């Protein structure tokens, strides 16, 4: 019996070891359209199946995730159109991020919180700029404002604007 349990543990999907985080948010859209919002997720572990996962803001945004986020990769969730950000969208969603700020919560299929970002009033806790369309980016555990880098590592020279993820 012990050997069966040990073998079962060895063959568990590596996704249980994966670490998915919200790493960039274009809550303001871009210079083409305010509707071109997007959210980047980064998986720092092994490939993870996100079927049944939900990203929500408790206001007017609920995104149901499907698919697999590859190991050590970023994926971009785009609002309404694949034209919202360069590259192919991981998935398209409807709903909108409010410019007045929100708290984004990423939950796995069991409902457990995987990551949470407390944007604060006007996104003051994490940054982003509605005039320049610079996005809020998580760099080294600190939120910064910098030119958009959807699907790519953020610019490490970004200006610090906020605190670590909550």
CSV table of C-alpha atoms in Angstrom, one decimal:
chain,number,residue,atom,x,y,z
A,1,UNK,CA,0.0,0.0,0.0
A,2,UNK,CA,2.8,2.4,0.9
A,3,UNK,CA,4.5,1.7,-2.5
A,4,UNK,CA,1.3,2.4,-4.3
A,5,UNK,CA,0.9,5.8,-2.5
A,6,UNK,CA,4.6,6.6,-3.3
A,7,UNK,CA,4.1,5.8,-6.9
A,8,UNK,CA,0.9,7.8,-7.0
A,9,UNK,CA,2.8,10.8,-5.7
A,10,UNK,CA,5.5,10.4,-8.2
A,11,UNK,CA,3.0,10.6,-11.1
A,12,UNK,CA,1.0,13.6,-9.9
A,13,UNK,CA,0.9,16.3,-12.5
A,14,UNK,CA,3.7,18.8,-12.1
A,15,UNK,CA,1.1,21.6,-12.3
A,16,UNK,CA,0.6,21.3,-8.6
A,17,UNK,CA,4.2,22.7,-8.3
A,18,UNK,CA,3.5,25.6,-10.7
A,19,UNK,CA,3.4,29.2,-9.6
A,20,UNK,CA,1.2,31.4,-11.7
A,21,UNK,CA,1.1,35.1,-11.0
A,22,UNK,CA,-0.5,38.3,-12.4
A,23,UNK,CA,2.6,40.2,-13.7
A,24,UNK,CA,1.3,43.0,-15.9
A,25,UNK,CA,-1.9,44.9,-16.2
A,26,UNK,CA,-3.0,47.3,-19.0
A,27,UNK,CA,-6.1,48.5,-17.1
A,28,UNK,CA,-6.1,51.7,-19.2
A,29,UNK,CA,-6.1,50.1,-22.7
A,30,UNK,CA,-3.7,51.6,-25.2
A,31,UNK,CA,-3.3,54.6,-27.5
A,32,UNK,CA,-5.5,53.0,-30.1
A,33,UNK,CA,-8.4,52.2,-27.8
A,34,UNK,CA,-9.3,52.3,-24.2
A,35,UNK,CA,-11.0,48.9,-24.8
A,36,UNK,CA,-7.6,47.3,-25.6
A,37,UNK,CA,-7.1,46.2,-22.0
A,38,UNK,CA,-5.1,43.1,-21.2
A,39,UNK,CA,-3.7,41.1,-18.3
A,40,UNK,CA,-0.5,39.1,-18.3
A,41,UNK,CA,0.0,35.9,-16.3
A,42,UNK,CA,3.4,34.3,-15.7
A,43,UNK,CA,4.0,30.7,-14.8
A,44,UNK,CA,7.4,30.3,-13.1
A,45,UNK,CA,7.0,26.6,-12.6
A,46,UNK,CA,6.2,23.5,-14.7
A,47,UNK,CA,3.4,23.6,-17.3
A,48,UNK,CA,0.0,24.1,-15.6
A,49,UNK,CA,-3.5,23.3,-16.8
A,50,UNK,CA,-5.8,26.2,-15.9
A,51,UNK,CA,-9.1,24.7,-16.9
A,52,UNK,CA,-11.7,25.9,-14.4
A,53,UNK,CA,-9.5,28.7,-13.0
A,54,UNK,CA,-11.1,32.2,-12.6
A,55,UNK,CA,-9.6,35.7,-12.6
A,56,UNK,CA,-12.1,38.2,-11.2
A,57,UNK,CA,-12.2,41.7,-9.7
A,58,UNK,CA,-15.5,41.4,-7.7
A,59,UNK,CA,-16.9,44.3,-9.9
A,60,UNK,CA,-17.7,43.6,-13.5
A,61,UNK,CA,-14.9,41.2,-14.6
A,62,UNK,CA,-14.9,37.5,-14.4
A,63,UNK,CA,-12.5,35.6,-16.8
A,64,UNK,CA,-12.8,31.8,-17.0
A,65,UNK,CA,-9.5,30.3,-18.0
A,66,UNK,CA,-8.9,27.2,-20.1
A,67,UNK,CA,-5.8,25.7,-21.6
A,68,UNK,CA,-2.2,25.2,-20.4
A,69,UNK,CA,0.3,27.9,-19.5
A,70,UNK,CA,3.7,26.5,-20.5
A,71,UNK,CA,6.6,26.3,-18.0
A,72,UNK,CA,8.4,29.6,-17.4
A,73,UNK,CA,6.1,31.5,-19.9
A,74,UNK,CA,3.9,34.5,-19.9
A,75,UNK,CA,0.4,34.5,-21.5
A,76,UNK,CA,-1.8,37.5,-22.2
A,77,UNK,CA,-5.5,37.6,-21.6
A,78,UNK,CA,-7.0,40.2,-24.0
A,79,UNK,CA,-10.2,42.1,-23.8
A,80,UNK,CA,-12.6,41.5,-26.7
A,81,UNK,CA,-10.0,41.5,-29.5
A,82,UNK,CA,-6.7,39.8,-30.3
A,83,UNK,CA,-5.6,43.3,-31.5
A,84,UNK,CA,-5.4,44.5,-27.8
A,85,UNK,CA,-1.7,43.4,-27.5
A,86,UNK,CA,1.0,42.2,-29.8
A,87,UNK,CA,1.2,38.4,-30.3
A,88,UNK,CA,-1.5,35.9,-30.0
A,89,UNK,CA,-3.9,36.1,-27.1
A,90,UNK,CA,-4.0,33.1,-24.7
A,91,UNK,CA,-7.7,33.9,-24.5
A,92,UNK,CA,-10.1,36.7,-25.1
A,93,UNK,CA,-12.4,38.0,-22.4
A,94,UNK,CA,-15.4,40.3,-22.1
A,95,UNK,CA,-16.0,42.8,-19.3
A,96,UNK,CA,-13.7,45.7,-18.4
A,97,UNK,CA,-11.3,46.8,-15.7
A,98,UNK,CA,-12.4,50.0,-14.1
A,99,UNK,CA,-10.0,53.0,-14.2
A,100,UNK,CA,-10.9,53.7,-10.6
A,101,UNK,CA,-9.0,50.6,-9.4
A,102,UNK,CA,-9.9,47.1,-8.4
A,103,UNK,CA,-8.5,44.0,-6.7
A,104,UNK,CA,-7.8,41.2,-9.1
A,105,UNK,CA,-8.0,37.6,-7.7
A,106,UNK,CA,-6.8,34.5,-9.5
A,107,UNK,CA,-8.4,31.3,-8.2
A,108,UNK,CA,-7.6,27.7,-9.2
A,109,UNK,CA,-10.3,25.2,-10.1
A,110,UNK,CA,-10.7,24.3,-6.4
A,111,UNK,CA,-11.4,28.0,-5.6
A,112,UNK,CA,-8.1,28.6,-3.7
A,113,UNK,CA,-6.5,32.0,-4.2
A,114,UNK,CA,-3.4,31.6,-6.4
A,115,UNK,CA,-2.6,35.3,-6.6
A,116,UNK,CA,-4.2,38.6,-5.7
A,117,UNK,CA,-3.3,42.1,-6.7
A,118,UNK,CA,-4.8,45.0,-4.7
A,119,UNK,CA,-4.9,47.9,-7.2
A,120,UNK,CA,-6.2,50.5,-4.8
A,121,UNK,CA,-8.0,53.8,-5.8
A,122,UNK,CA,-7.1,54.6,-9.3
A,123,UNK,CA,-4.6,51.7,-9.3
A,124,UNK,CA,-2.4,53.8,-7.0
A,125,UNK,CA,-1.0,50.6,-5.3
A,126,UNK,CA,0.5,49.2,-8.5
A,127,UNK,CA,0.8,52.0,-11.0
A,128,UNK,CA,0.1,52.4,-14.7
A,129,UNK,CA,-0.6,55.7,-16.5
A,130,UNK,CA,-3.8,56.5,-18.3
A,131,UNK,CA,-2.1,59.4,-20.2
A,132,UNK,CA,1.0,57.6,-21.5
A,133,UNK,CA,-0.6,54.2,-21.5
A,134,UNK,CA,2.4,52.7,-19.6
A,135,UNK,CA,1.3,49.6,-17.8
A,136,UNK,CA,1.6,48.3,-14.2
A,137,UNK,CA,4.3,45.6,-14.1
A,138,UNK,CA,5.5,43.3,-11.4
A,139,UNK,CA,9.3,43.4,-11.4
A,140,UNK,CA,11.3,41.7,-8.7
A,141,UNK,CA,8.3,41.6,-6.3
A,142,UNK,CA,7.6,45.4,-6.8
A,143,UNK,CA,4.9,47.0,-9.0
A,144,UNK,CA,6.3,49.6,-11.4
A,145,UNK,CA,5.0,51.7,-14.3
A,146,UNK,CA,6.7,51.2,-17.6
A,147,UNK,CA,6.0,50.9,-21.4
A,148,UNK,CA,3.9,47.9,-22.1
A,149,UNK,CA,5.6,44.5,-22.6
A,150,UNK,CA,2.8,42.0,-23.1
A,151,UNK,CA,4.1,38.4,-23.1
A,152,UNK,CA,7.7,39.6,-22.4
A,153,UNK,CA,9.7,40.2,-19.3
A,154,UNK,CA,9.1,43.7,-18.0
A,155,UNK,CA,11.8,46.4,-18.4
A,156,UNK,CA,13.9,46.3,-15.2
A,157,UNK,CA,14.6,50.0,-15.5
A,158,UNK,CA,10.9,50.9,-14.9
A,159,UNK,CA,10.1,53.7,-12.4
A,160,UNK,CA,9.0,52.3,-9.0
A,161,UNK,CA,5.4,53.3,-8.2
A,162,UNK,CA,4.0,50.9,-5.7
A,163,UNK,CA,4.5,48.1,-3.2
A,164,UNK,CA,4.8,44.4,-3.5
A,165,UNK,CA,1.8,42.3,-4.5
A,166,UNK,CA,-0.6,41.8,-1.7
